[in-house]
């Protein structure tokens, strides 16, 4: 897959990575900053993008593939050819205005529920070469970036739901896993 962030000089064999499933405790890990902007990072980005597109999803955090560094990939485009890579993302500003969006998560398969988040965020991050940038996000991009950045601090969208709903989700996923492994 040759994405916008992959220069011609570097081509990668792609791998679909295993996605950790809630309530796996590794999803609660706080990611550490990215410091090595090297071919290894670009390989991980290529594999995360492949995994995200295959799922399919519009975002994926390194935490979800058991790599505990501050790295997320996002592509909310219709054409699925606008991959955005955020290393060491920080939210600089968030709007007072909020939106409620029905969210899902590749780590919580089959579960969808409403979460309220700031409608617009200004994000500062580094690209895959370490170059800093700032981006104003709104719409699905704003929701997705906030959802992915939550993963980097060990948060999953179900944490915003009631204790009762969280209990039901854990029971439902446990039953499904038991059925699948039976
Ligand atoms: O697991 C993930 O982190 C990928 C998430 C990203 C996301 C969650 C909520 C809202 C927007 C993005 C999703 O599983 S990707 C699947 C999806 C696709 C379109 C809209 C919502 C969710
Ligand atoms: Zn998620």
mmCIF file with all atom_site columns, C-alpha atoms and ligand atoms in Angstrom:
data_model
loop_
_atom_site.group_PDB
_atom_site.id
_atom_site.type_symbol
_atom_site.label_atom_id
_atom_site.label_alt_id
_atom_site.label_comp_id
_atom_site.label_asym_id
_atom_site.label_entity_id
_atom_site.label_seq_id
_atom_site.pdbx_PDB_ins_code
_atom_site.Cartn_x
_atom_site.Cartn_y
_atom_site.Cartn_z
_atom_site.occupancy
_atom_site.B_iso_or_equiv
_atom_site.pdbx_formal_charge
_atom_site.auth_seq_id
_atom_site.auth_comp_id
_atom_site.auth_asym_id
_atom_site.auth_atom_id
_atom_site.pdbx_PDB_model_num
ATOM   1   C  CA  . UNK A 1 1   ? 0.000   0.000   0.000  1.00 0.00 ? 1   UNK A CA  1
ATOM   2   C  CA  . UNK A 1 2   ? 1.590   3.273   -1.090 1.00 0.00 ? 2   UNK A CA  1
ATOM   3   C  CA  . UNK A 1 3   ? 0.042   5.901   1.142  1.00 0.00 ? 3   UNK A CA  1
ATOM   4   C  CA  . UNK A 1 4   ? 0.690   9.656   1.021  1.00 0.00 ? 4   UNK A CA  1
ATOM   5   C  CA  . UNK A 1 5   ? 3.209   9.283   3.823  1.00 0.00 ? 5   UNK A CA  1
ATOM   6   C  CA  . UNK A 1 6   ? 5.258   6.547   2.106  1.00 0.00 ? 6   UNK A CA  1
ATOM   7   C  CA  . UNK A 1 7   ? 7.919   8.007   -0.227 1.00 0.00 ? 7   UNK A CA  1
ATOM   8   C  CA  . UNK A 1 8   ? 8.909   6.022   -3.294 1.00 0.00 ? 8   UNK A CA  1
ATOM   9   C  CA  . UNK A 1 9   ? 12.238  5.103   -1.745 1.00 0.00 ? 9   UNK A CA  1
ATOM   10  C  CA  . UNK A 1 10  ? 10.566  3.074   0.984  1.00 0.00 ? 10  UNK A CA  1
ATOM   11  C  CA  . UNK A 1 11  ? 8.211   0.171   0.268  1.00 0.00 ? 11  UNK A CA  1
ATOM   12  C  CA  . UNK A 1 12  ? 6.954   -2.114  2.979  1.00 0.00 ? 12  UNK A CA  1
ATOM   13  C  CA  . UNK A 1 13  ? 5.624   -5.629  3.074  1.00 0.00 ? 13  UNK A CA  1
ATOM   14  C  CA  . UNK A 1 14  ? 2.269   -5.148  4.777  1.00 0.00 ? 14  UNK A CA  1
ATOM   15  C  CA  . UNK A 1 15  ? 0.995   -7.078  7.757  1.00 0.00 ? 15  UNK A CA  1
ATOM   16  C  CA  . UNK A 1 16  ? -2.423  -7.122  9.319  1.00 0.00 ? 16  UNK A CA  1
ATOM   17  C  CA  . UNK A 1 17  ? -1.827  -6.731  13.038 1.00 0.00 ? 17  UNK A CA  1
ATOM   18  C  CA  . UNK A 1 18  ? -3.864  -8.384  15.799 1.00 0.00 ? 18  UNK A CA  1
ATOM   19  C  CA  . UNK A 1 19  ? -6.197  -5.903  17.508 1.00 0.00 ? 19  UNK A CA  1
ATOM   20  C  CA  . UNK A 1 20  ? -6.494  -6.154  21.295 1.00 0.00 ? 20  UNK A CA  1
ATOM   21  C  CA  . UNK A 1 21  ? -10.078 -6.703  22.443 1.00 0.00 ? 21  UNK A CA  1
ATOM   22  C  CA  . UNK A 1 22  ? -11.793 -5.076  25.438 1.00 0.00 ? 22  UNK A CA  1
ATOM   23  C  CA  . UNK A 1 23  ? -11.458 -5.699  28.385 1.00 0.00 ? 23  UNK A CA  1
ATOM   24  C  CA  . UNK A 1 24  ? -7.824  -6.736  27.676 1.00 0.00 ? 24  UNK A CA  1
ATOM   25  C  CA  . UNK A 1 25  ? -5.781  -4.921  30.387 1.00 0.00 ? 25  UNK A CA  1
ATOM   26  C  CA  . UNK A 1 26  ? -3.115  -3.969  27.828 1.00 0.00 ? 26  UNK A CA  1
ATOM   27  C  CA  . UNK A 1 27  ? -5.675  -1.486  26.413 1.00 0.00 ? 27  UNK A CA  1
ATOM   28  C  CA  . UNK A 1 28  ? -5.257  0.394   29.711 1.00 0.00 ? 28  UNK A CA  1
ATOM   29  C  CA  . UNK A 1 29  ? -1.562  1.119   29.076 1.00 0.00 ? 29  UNK A CA  1
ATOM   30  C  CA  . UNK A 1 30  ? -0.440  4.759   28.820 1.00 0.00 ? 30  UNK A CA  1
ATOM   31  C  CA  . UNK A 1 31  ? 1.636   5.121   25.666 1.00 0.00 ? 31  UNK A CA  1
ATOM   32  C  CA  . UNK A 1 32  ? 5.104   6.681   25.775 1.00 0.00 ? 32  UNK A CA  1
ATOM   33  C  CA  . UNK A 1 33  ? 6.263   9.407   23.353 1.00 0.00 ? 33  UNK A CA  1
ATOM   34  C  CA  . UNK A 1 34  ? 7.561   8.505   19.892 1.00 0.00 ? 34  UNK A CA  1
ATOM   35  C  CA  . UNK A 1 35  ? 11.261  9.374   19.742 1.00 0.00 ? 35  UNK A CA  1
ATOM   36  C  CA  . UNK A 1 36  ? 12.558  7.272   16.823 1.00 0.00 ? 36  UNK A CA  1
ATOM   37  C  CA  . UNK A 1 37  ? 11.277  8.659   13.500 1.00 0.00 ? 37  UNK A CA  1
ATOM   38  C  CA  . UNK A 1 38  ? 12.894  5.846   11.549 1.00 0.00 ? 38  UNK A CA  1
ATOM   39  C  CA  . UNK A 1 39  ? 12.013  3.132   8.984  1.00 0.00 ? 39  UNK A CA  1
ATOM   40  C  CA  . UNK A 1 40  ? 10.713  0.985   11.866 1.00 0.00 ? 40  UNK A CA  1
ATOM   41  C  CA  . UNK A 1 41  ? 8.120   3.632   12.680 1.00 0.00 ? 41  UNK A CA  1
ATOM   42  C  CA  . UNK A 1 42  ? 7.155   3.869   9.015  1.00 0.00 ? 42  UNK A CA  1
ATOM   43  C  CA  . UNK A 1 43  ? 6.746   0.088   8.901  1.00 0.00 ? 43  UNK A CA  1
ATOM   44  C  CA  . UNK A 1 44  ? 4.445   0.203   11.928 1.00 0.00 ? 44  UNK A CA  1
ATOM   45  C  CA  . UNK A 1 45  ? 2.430   3.023   10.315 1.00 0.00 ? 45  UNK A CA  1
ATOM   46  C  CA  . UNK A 1 46  ? 2.102   0.994   7.094  1.00 0.00 ? 46  UNK A CA  1
ATOM   47  C  CA  . UNK A 1 47  ? 0.945   -2.081  9.041  1.00 0.00 ? 47  UNK A CA  1
ATOM   48  C  CA  . UNK A 1 48  ? -1.490  -0.034  11.183 1.00 0.00 ? 48  UNK A CA  1
ATOM   49  C  CA  . UNK A 1 49  ? -2.956  1.567   8.058  1.00 0.00 ? 49  UNK A CA  1
ATOM   50  C  CA  . UNK A 1 50  ? -3.338  -1.855  6.399  1.00 0.00 ? 50  UNK A CA  1
ATOM   51  C  CA  . UNK A 1 51  ? -5.004  -3.192  9.556  1.00 0.00 ? 51  UNK A CA  1
ATOM   52  C  CA  . UNK A 1 52  ? -7.339  -0.168  9.781  1.00 0.00 ? 52  UNK A CA  1
ATOM   53  C  CA  . UNK A 1 53  ? -8.409  -0.281  6.096  1.00 0.00 ? 53  UNK A CA  1
ATOM   54  C  CA  . UNK A 1 54  ? -8.959  -4.042  6.324  1.00 0.00 ? 54  UNK A CA  1
ATOM   55  C  CA  . UNK A 1 55  ? -11.112 -3.872  9.495  1.00 0.00 ? 55  UNK A CA  1
ATOM   56  C  CA  . UNK A 1 56  ? -12.587 -1.536  8.100  1.00 0.00 ? 56  UNK A CA  1
ATOM   57  C  CA  . UNK A 1 57  ? -12.136 1.456   10.316 1.00 0.00 ? 57  UNK A CA  1
ATOM   58  C  CA  . UNK A 1 58  ? -11.491 5.187   10.084 1.00 0.00 ? 58  UNK A CA  1
ATOM   59  C  CA  . UNK A 1 59  ? -8.872  5.274   12.820 1.00 0.00 ? 59  UNK A CA  1
ATOM   60  C  CA  . UNK A 1 60  ? -6.480  3.087   14.779 1.00 0.00 ? 60  UNK A CA  1
ATOM   61  C  CA  . UNK A 1 61  ? -4.207  3.753   17.766 1.00 0.00 ? 61  UNK A CA  1
ATOM   62  C  CA  . UNK A 1 62  ? -0.892  1.928   18.323 1.00 0.00 ? 62  UNK A CA  1
ATOM   63  C  CA  . UNK A 1 63  ? -2.213  0.852   21.736 1.00 0.00 ? 63  UNK A CA  1
ATOM   64  C  CA  . UNK A 1 64  ? -4.825  -1.288  19.981 1.00 0.00 ? 64  UNK A CA  1
ATOM   65  C  CA  . UNK A 1 65  ? -2.100  -3.321  18.270 1.00 0.00 ? 65  UNK A CA  1
ATOM   66  C  CA  . UNK A 1 66  ? -0.157  -3.650  21.539 1.00 0.00 ? 66  UNK A CA  1
ATOM   67  C  CA  . UNK A 1 67  ? 2.468   -1.048  20.574 1.00 0.00 ? 67  UNK A CA  1
ATOM   68  C  CA  . UNK A 1 68  ? 2.504   1.421   23.433 1.00 0.00 ? 68  UNK A CA  1
ATOM   69  C  CA  . UNK A 1 69  ? 3.786   4.559   21.725 1.00 0.00 ? 69  UNK A CA  1
ATOM   70  C  CA  . UNK A 1 70  ? 1.878   7.805   21.081 1.00 0.00 ? 70  UNK A CA  1
ATOM   71  C  CA  . UNK A 1 71  ? 0.941   7.107   17.456 1.00 0.00 ? 71  UNK A CA  1
ATOM   72  C  CA  . UNK A 1 72  ? -2.430  7.120   15.706 1.00 0.00 ? 72  UNK A CA  1
ATOM   73  C  CA  . UNK A 1 73  ? -3.514  6.763   12.057 1.00 0.00 ? 73  UNK A CA  1
ATOM   74  C  CA  . UNK A 1 74  ? -6.777  8.220   10.734 1.00 0.00 ? 74  UNK A CA  1
ATOM   75  C  CA  . UNK A 1 75  ? -8.525  8.236   7.365  1.00 0.00 ? 75  UNK A CA  1
ATOM   76  C  CA  . UNK A 1 76  ? -12.071 9.614   7.359  1.00 0.00 ? 76  UNK A CA  1
ATOM   77  C  CA  . UNK A 1 77  ? -12.062 10.218  3.562  1.00 0.00 ? 77  UNK A CA  1
ATOM   78  C  CA  . UNK A 1 78  ? -14.720 8.567   1.389  1.00 0.00 ? 78  UNK A CA  1
ATOM   79  C  CA  . UNK A 1 79  ? -12.035 7.509   -1.086 1.00 0.00 ? 79  UNK A CA  1
ATOM   80  C  CA  . UNK A 1 80  ? -9.852  5.896   1.627  1.00 0.00 ? 80  UNK A CA  1
ATOM   81  C  CA  . UNK A 1 81  ? -6.701  7.516   0.265  1.00 0.00 ? 81  UNK A CA  1
ATOM   82  C  CA  . UNK A 1 82  ? -6.095  10.324  2.751  1.00 0.00 ? 82  UNK A CA  1
ATOM   83  C  CA  . UNK A 1 83  ? -4.131  8.693   5.544  1.00 0.00 ? 83  UNK A CA  1
ATOM   84  C  CA  . UNK A 1 84  ? -3.207  11.047  8.358  1.00 0.00 ? 84  UNK A CA  1
ATOM   85  C  CA  . UNK A 1 85  ? -0.453  10.078  10.811 1.00 0.00 ? 85  UNK A CA  1
ATOM   86  C  CA  . UNK A 1 86  ? -0.250  11.766  14.239 1.00 0.00 ? 86  UNK A CA  1
ATOM   87  C  CA  . UNK A 1 87  ? 2.807   11.074  16.418 1.00 0.00 ? 87  UNK A CA  1
ATOM   88  C  CA  . UNK A 1 88  ? 2.835   12.565  19.948 1.00 0.00 ? 88  UNK A CA  1
ATOM   89  C  CA  . UNK A 1 89  ? -0.545  14.293  19.399 1.00 0.00 ? 89  UNK A CA  1
ATOM   90  C  CA  . UNK A 1 90  ? -1.691  17.015  21.826 1.00 0.00 ? 90  UNK A CA  1
ATOM   91  C  CA  . UNK A 1 91  ? -5.004  18.865  21.887 1.00 0.00 ? 91  UNK A CA  1
ATOM   92  C  CA  . UNK A 1 92  ? -4.162  22.593  21.955 1.00 0.00 ? 92  UNK A CA  1
ATOM   93  C  CA  . UNK A 1 93  ? -7.760  23.845  21.980 1.00 0.00 ? 93  UNK A CA  1
ATOM   94  C  CA  . UNK A 1 94  ? -11.198 22.250  22.199 1.00 0.00 ? 94  UNK A CA  1
ATOM   95  C  CA  . UNK A 1 95  ? -14.491 24.009  21.398 1.00 0.00 ? 95  UNK A CA  1
ATOM   96  C  CA  . UNK A 1 96  ? -17.073 24.666  24.108 1.00 0.00 ? 96  UNK A CA  1
ATOM   97  C  CA  . UNK A 1 97  ? -19.600 23.333  21.630 1.00 0.00 ? 97  UNK A CA  1
ATOM   98  C  CA  . UNK A 1 98  ? -19.996 19.556  21.844 1.00 0.00 ? 98  UNK A CA  1
ATOM   99  C  CA  . UNK A 1 99  ? -21.454 16.905  19.556 1.00 0.00 ? 99  UNK A CA  1
ATOM   100 C  CA  . UNK A 1 100 ? -22.951 13.504  20.299 1.00 0.00 ? 100 UNK A CA  1
ATOM   101 C  CA  . UNK A 1 101 ? -21.745 10.806  17.928 1.00 0.00 ? 101 UNK A CA  1
ATOM   102 C  CA  . UNK A 1 102 ? -22.535 7.112   17.783 1.00 0.00 ? 102 UNK A CA  1
ATOM   103 C  CA  . UNK A 1 103 ? -19.141 5.528   18.250 1.00 0.00 ? 103 UNK A CA  1
ATOM   104 C  CA  . UNK A 1 104 ? -17.775 2.077   17.670 1.00 0.00 ? 104 UNK A CA  1
ATOM   105 C  CA  . UNK A 1 105 ? -14.312 0.674   18.316 1.00 0.00 ? 105 UNK A CA  1
ATOM   106 C  CA  . UNK A 1 106 ? -12.313 -2.056  16.615 1.00 0.00 ? 106 UNK A CA  1
ATOM   107 C  CA  . UNK A 1 107 ? -11.345 -3.183  20.119 1.00 0.00 ? 107 UNK A CA  1
ATOM   108 C  CA  . UNK A 1 108 ? -15.000 -3.493  21.187 1.00 0.00 ? 108 UNK A CA  1
ATOM   109 C  CA  . UNK A 1 109 ? -16.502 -5.318  18.194 1.00 0.00 ? 109 UNK A CA  1
ATOM   110 C  CA  . UNK A 1 110 ? -20.249 -5.059  17.624 1.00 0.00 ? 110 UNK A CA  1
ATOM   111 C  CA  . UNK A 1 111 ? -20.816 -2.425  20.314 1.00 0.00 ? 111 UNK A CA  1
ATOM   112 C  CA  . UNK A 1 112 ? -22.037 1.064   19.342 1.00 0.00 ? 112 UNK A CA  1
ATOM   113 C  CA  . UNK A 1 113 ? -23.231 3.828   21.611 1.00 0.00 ? 113 UNK A CA  1
ATOM   114 C  CA  . UNK A 1 114 ? -23.402 7.611   21.855 1.00 0.00 ? 114 UNK A CA  1
ATOM   115 C  CA  . UNK A 1 115 ? -20.515 9.669   23.234 1.00 0.00 ? 115 UNK A CA  1
ATOM   116 C  CA  . UNK A 1 116 ? -20.453 13.468  23.683 1.00 0.00 ? 116 UNK A CA  1
ATOM   117 C  CA  . UNK A 1 117 ? -17.191 15.222  22.713 1.00 0.00 ? 117 UNK A CA  1
ATOM   118 C  CA  . UNK A 1 118 ? -16.020 18.753  21.761 1.00 0.00 ? 118 UNK A CA  1
ATOM   119 C  CA  . UNK A 1 119 ? -17.156 19.473  18.183 1.00 0.00 ? 119 UNK A CA  1
ATOM   120 C  CA  . UNK A 1 120 ? -13.811 21.014  17.103 1.00 0.00 ? 120 UNK A CA  1
ATOM   121 C  CA  . UNK A 1 121 ? -10.248 20.476  18.316 1.00 0.00 ? 121 UNK A CA  1
ATOM   122 C  CA  . UNK A 1 122 ? -6.903  22.019  17.343 1.00 0.00 ? 122 UNK A CA  1
ATOM   123 C  CA  . UNK A 1 123 ? -4.298  19.269  17.428 1.00 0.00 ? 123 UNK A CA  1
ATOM   124 C  CA  . UNK A 1 124 ? -0.493  19.583  17.415 1.00 0.00 ? 124 UNK A CA  1
ATOM   125 C  CA  . UNK A 1 125 ? 1.450   16.473  16.407 1.00 0.00 ? 125 UNK A CA  1
ATOM   126 C  CA  . UNK A 1 126 ? 4.466   15.227  14.448 1.00 0.00 ? 126 UNK A CA  1
ATOM   127 C  CA  . UNK A 1 127 ? 4.317   13.422  11.116 1.00 0.00 ? 127 UNK A CA  1
ATOM   128 C  CA  . UNK A 1 128 ? 6.108   10.181  10.361 1.00 0.00 ? 128 UNK A CA  1
ATOM   129 C  CA  . UNK A 1 129 ? 9.383   12.088  9.800  1.00 0.00 ? 129 UNK A CA  1
ATOM   130 C  CA  . UNK A 1 130 ? 9.107   14.008  13.078 1.00 0.00 ? 130 UNK A CA  1
ATOM   131 C  CA  . UNK A 1 131 ? 8.020   17.307  11.496 1.00 0.00 ? 131 UNK A CA  1
ATOM   132 C  CA  . UNK A 1 132 ? 5.585   19.190  13.770 1.00 0.00 ? 132 UNK A CA  1
ATOM   133 C  CA  . UNK A 1 133 ? 2.238   20.384  12.437 1.00 0.00 ? 133 UNK A CA  1
ATOM   134 C  CA  . UNK A 1 134 ? -1.045  21.755  13.754 1.00 0.00 ? 134 UNK A CA  1
ATOM   135 C  CA  . UNK A 1 135 ? -4.462  20.780  12.404 1.00 0.00 ? 135 UNK A CA  1
ATOM   136 C  CA  . UNK A 1 136 ? -7.959  22.113  13.082 1.00 0.00 ? 136 UNK A CA  1
ATOM   137 C  CA  . UNK A 1 137 ? -10.346 19.155  13.154 1.00 0.00 ? 137 UNK A CA  1
ATOM   138 C  CA  . UNK A 1 138 ? -14.133 19.102  13.027 1.00 0.00 ? 138 UNK A CA  1
ATOM   139 C  CA  . UNK A 1 139 ? -16.850 16.596  12.111 1.00 0.00 ? 139 UNK A CA  1
ATOM   140 C  CA  . UNK A 1 140 ? -15.941 12.911  12.034 1.00 0.00 ? 140 UNK A CA  1
ATOM   141 C  CA  . UNK A 1 141 ? -12.206 13.789  11.973 1.00 0.00 ? 141 UNK A CA  1
ATOM   142 C  CA  . UNK A 1 142 ? -12.519 15.597  15.325 1.00 0.00 ? 142 UNK A CA  1
ATOM   143 C  CA  . UNK A 1 143 ? -14.466 12.694  16.869 1.00 0.00 ? 143 UNK A CA  1
ATOM   144 C  CA  . UNK A 1 144 ? -12.042 10.108  15.513 1.00 0.00 ? 144 UNK A CA  1
ATOM   145 C  CA  . UNK A 1 145 ? -8.871  11.942  16.598 1.00 0.00 ? 145 UNK A CA  1
ATOM   146 C  CA  . UNK A 1 146 ? -10.259 12.348  20.141 1.00 0.00 ? 146 UNK A CA  1
ATOM   147 C  CA  . UNK A 1 147 ? -11.348 8.684   20.182 1.00 0.00 ? 147 UNK A CA  1
ATOM   148 C  CA  . UNK A 1 148 ? -7.856  7.551   19.085 1.00 0.00 ? 148 UNK A CA  1
ATOM   149 C  CA  . UNK A 1 149 ? -6.050  9.899   21.483 1.00 0.00 ? 149 UNK A CA  1
ATOM   150 C  CA  . UNK A 1 150 ? -8.120  8.394   24.311 1.00 0.00 ? 150 UNK A CA  1
ATOM   151 C  CA  . UNK A 1 151 ? -6.608  5.004   23.424 1.00 0.00 ? 151 UNK A CA  1
ATOM   152 C  CA  . UNK A 1 152 ? -3.114  6.469   23.996 1.00 0.00 ? 152 UNK A CA  1
ATOM   153 C  CA  . UNK A 1 153 ? -4.010  7.196   27.649 1.00 0.00 ? 153 UNK A CA  1
ATOM   154 C  CA  . UNK A 1 154 ? -5.657  3.808   28.156 1.00 0.00 ? 154 UNK A CA  1
ATOM   155 C  CA  . UNK A 1 155 ? -9.251  5.000   27.670 1.00 0.00 ? 155 UNK A CA  1
ATOM   156 C  CA  . UNK A 1 156 ? -11.890 3.125   25.658 1.00 0.00 ? 156 UNK A CA  1
ATOM   157 C  CA  . UNK A 1 157 ? -15.146 4.774   24.534 1.00 0.00 ? 157 UNK A CA  1
ATOM   158 C  CA  . UNK A 1 158 ? -17.212 2.404   26.723 1.00 0.00 ? 158 UNK A CA  1
ATOM   159 C  CA  . UNK A 1 159 ? -15.675 4.173   29.752 1.00 0.00 ? 159 UNK A CA  1
ATOM   160 C  CA  . UNK A 1 160 ? -18.015 7.086   29.002 1.00 0.00 ? 160 UNK A CA  1
ATOM   161 C  CA  . UNK A 1 161 ? -21.089 4.848   29.331 1.00 0.00 ? 161 UNK A CA  1
ATOM   162 C  CA  . UNK A 1 162 ? -23.004 3.976   32.493 1.00 0.00 ? 162 UNK A CA  1
ATOM   163 C  CA  . UNK A 1 163 ? -21.678 1.253   34.809 1.00 0.00 ? 163 UNK A CA  1
ATOM   164 C  CA  . UNK A 1 164 ? -24.741 -0.820  33.898 1.00 0.00 ? 164 UNK A CA  1
ATOM   165 C  CA  . UNK A 1 165 ? -23.999 -0.562  30.155 1.00 0.00 ? 165 UNK A CA  1
ATOM   166 C  CA  . UNK A 1 166 ? -20.311 -1.376  30.742 1.00 0.00 ? 166 UNK A CA  1
ATOM   167 C  CA  . UNK A 1 167 ? -21.327 -4.493  32.693 1.00 0.00 ? 167 UNK A CA  1
ATOM   168 C  CA  . UNK A 1 168 ? -23.655 -5.619  29.936 1.00 0.00 ? 168 UNK A CA  1
ATOM   169 C  CA  . UNK A 1 169 ? -20.945 -5.066  27.299 1.00 0.00 ? 169 UNK A CA  1
ATOM   170 C  CA  . UNK A 1 170 ? -18.371 -7.066  29.257 1.00 0.00 ? 170 UNK A CA  1
ATOM   171 C  CA  . UNK A 1 171 ? -20.878 -9.921  29.725 1.00 0.00 ? 171 UNK A CA  1
ATOM   172 C  CA  . UNK A 1 172 ? -21.870 -9.862  26.035 1.00 0.00 ? 172 UNK A CA  1
ATOM   173 C  CA  . UNK A 1 173 ? -18.246 -9.929  24.802 1.00 0.00 ? 173 UNK A CA  1
ATOM   174 C  CA  . UNK A 1 174 ? -17.325 -12.658 27.303 1.00 0.00 ? 174 UNK A CA  1
ATOM   175 C  CA  . UNK A 1 175 ? -20.207 -14.841 26.092 1.00 0.00 ? 175 UNK A CA  1
ATOM   176 C  CA  . UNK A 1 176 ? -19.201 -14.260 22.486 1.00 0.00 ? 176 UNK A CA  1
ATOM   177 C  CA  . UNK A 1 177 ? -15.579 -15.198 23.184 1.00 0.00 ? 177 UNK A CA  1
ATOM   178 C  CA  . UNK A 1 178 ? -16.708 -18.355 25.032 1.00 0.00 ? 178 UNK A CA  1
ATOM   179 C  CA  . UNK A 1 179 ? -18.922 -19.308 22.084 1.00 0.00 ? 179 UNK A CA  1
ATOM   180 C  CA  . UNK A 1 180 ? -16.126 -18.633 19.596 1.00 0.00 ? 180 UNK A CA  1
ATOM   181 C  CA  . UNK A 1 181 ? -13.558 -20.701 21.492 1.00 0.00 ? 181 UNK A CA  1
ATOM   182 C  CA  . UNK A 1 182 ? -16.031 -23.569 22.175 1.00 0.00 ? 182 UNK A CA  1
HETATM 183 O  O1  . LIG B 2 .   ? -11.269 1.318   17.066 1.00 0.00 ? 1   LIG B O1  1
HETATM 184 C  C1  . LIG B 2 .   ? -10.991 2.445   16.665 1.00 0.00 ? 1   LIG B C1  1
HETATM 185 O  O2  . LIG B 2 .   ? -10.379 3.237   17.380 1.00 0.00 ? 1   LIG B O2  1
HETATM 186 C  C2  . LIG B 2 .   ? -11.484 2.864   15.282 1.00 0.00 ? 1   LIG B C2  1
HETATM 187 C  C3  . LIG B 2 .   ? -12.782 3.586   15.478 1.00 0.00 ? 1   LIG B C3  1
HETATM 188 C  C4  . LIG B 2 .   ? -12.572 5.009   15.165 1.00 0.00 ? 1   LIG B C4  1
HETATM 189 C  C5  . LIG B 2 .   ? -13.821 5.813   15.366 1.00 0.00 ? 1   LIG B C5  1
HETATM 190 C  C6  . LIG B 2 .   ? -14.676 5.601   16.444 1.00 0.00 ? 1   LIG B C6  1
HETATM 191 C  C7  . LIG B 2 .   ? -15.811 6.391   16.594 1.00 0.00 ? 1   LIG B C7  1
HETATM 192 C  C8  . LIG B 2 .   ? -16.082 7.383   15.685 1.00 0.00 ? 1   LIG B C8  1
HETATM 193 C  C9  . LIG B 2 .   ? -15.230 7.583   14.632 1.00 0.00 ? 1   LIG B C9  1
HETATM 194 C  C10 . LIG B 2 .   ? -14.101 6.799   14.473 1.00 0.00 ? 1   LIG B C10 1
HETATM 195 C  C11 . LIG B 2 .   ? -13.908 2.922   14.677 1.00 0.00 ? 1   LIG B C11 1
HETATM 196 O  O3  . LIG B 2 .   ? -14.048 1.586   15.026 1.00 0.00 ? 1   LIG B O3  1
HETATM 197 S  S1  . LIG B 2 .   ? -13.712 2.923   12.972 1.00 0.00 ? 1   LIG B S1  1
HETATM 198 C  C12 . LIG B 2 .   ? -15.334 2.303   12.530 1.00 0.00 ? 1   LIG B C12 1
HETATM 199 C  C13 . LIG B 2 .   ? -16.236 3.466   12.284 1.00 0.00 ? 1   LIG B C13 1
HETATM 200 C  C14 . LIG B 2 .   ? -16.337 3.892   10.990 1.00 0.00 ? 1   LIG B C14 1
HETATM 201 C  C15 . LIG B 2 .   ? -17.101 5.015   10.709 1.00 0.00 ? 1   LIG B C15 1
HETATM 202 C  C16 . LIG B 2 .   ? -17.733 5.723   11.732 1.00 0.00 ? 1   LIG B C16 1
HETATM 203 C  C17 . LIG B 2 .   ? -17.623 5.284   13.039 1.00 0.00 ? 1   LIG B C17 1
HETATM 204 C  C18 . LIG B 2 .   ? -16.867 4.135   13.323 1.00 0.00 ? 1   LIG B C18 1
HETATM 205 ZN ZN1 . LIG B 2 .   ? -11.230 2.580   19.358 1.00 0.00 ? 2   LIG B ZN1 1
#
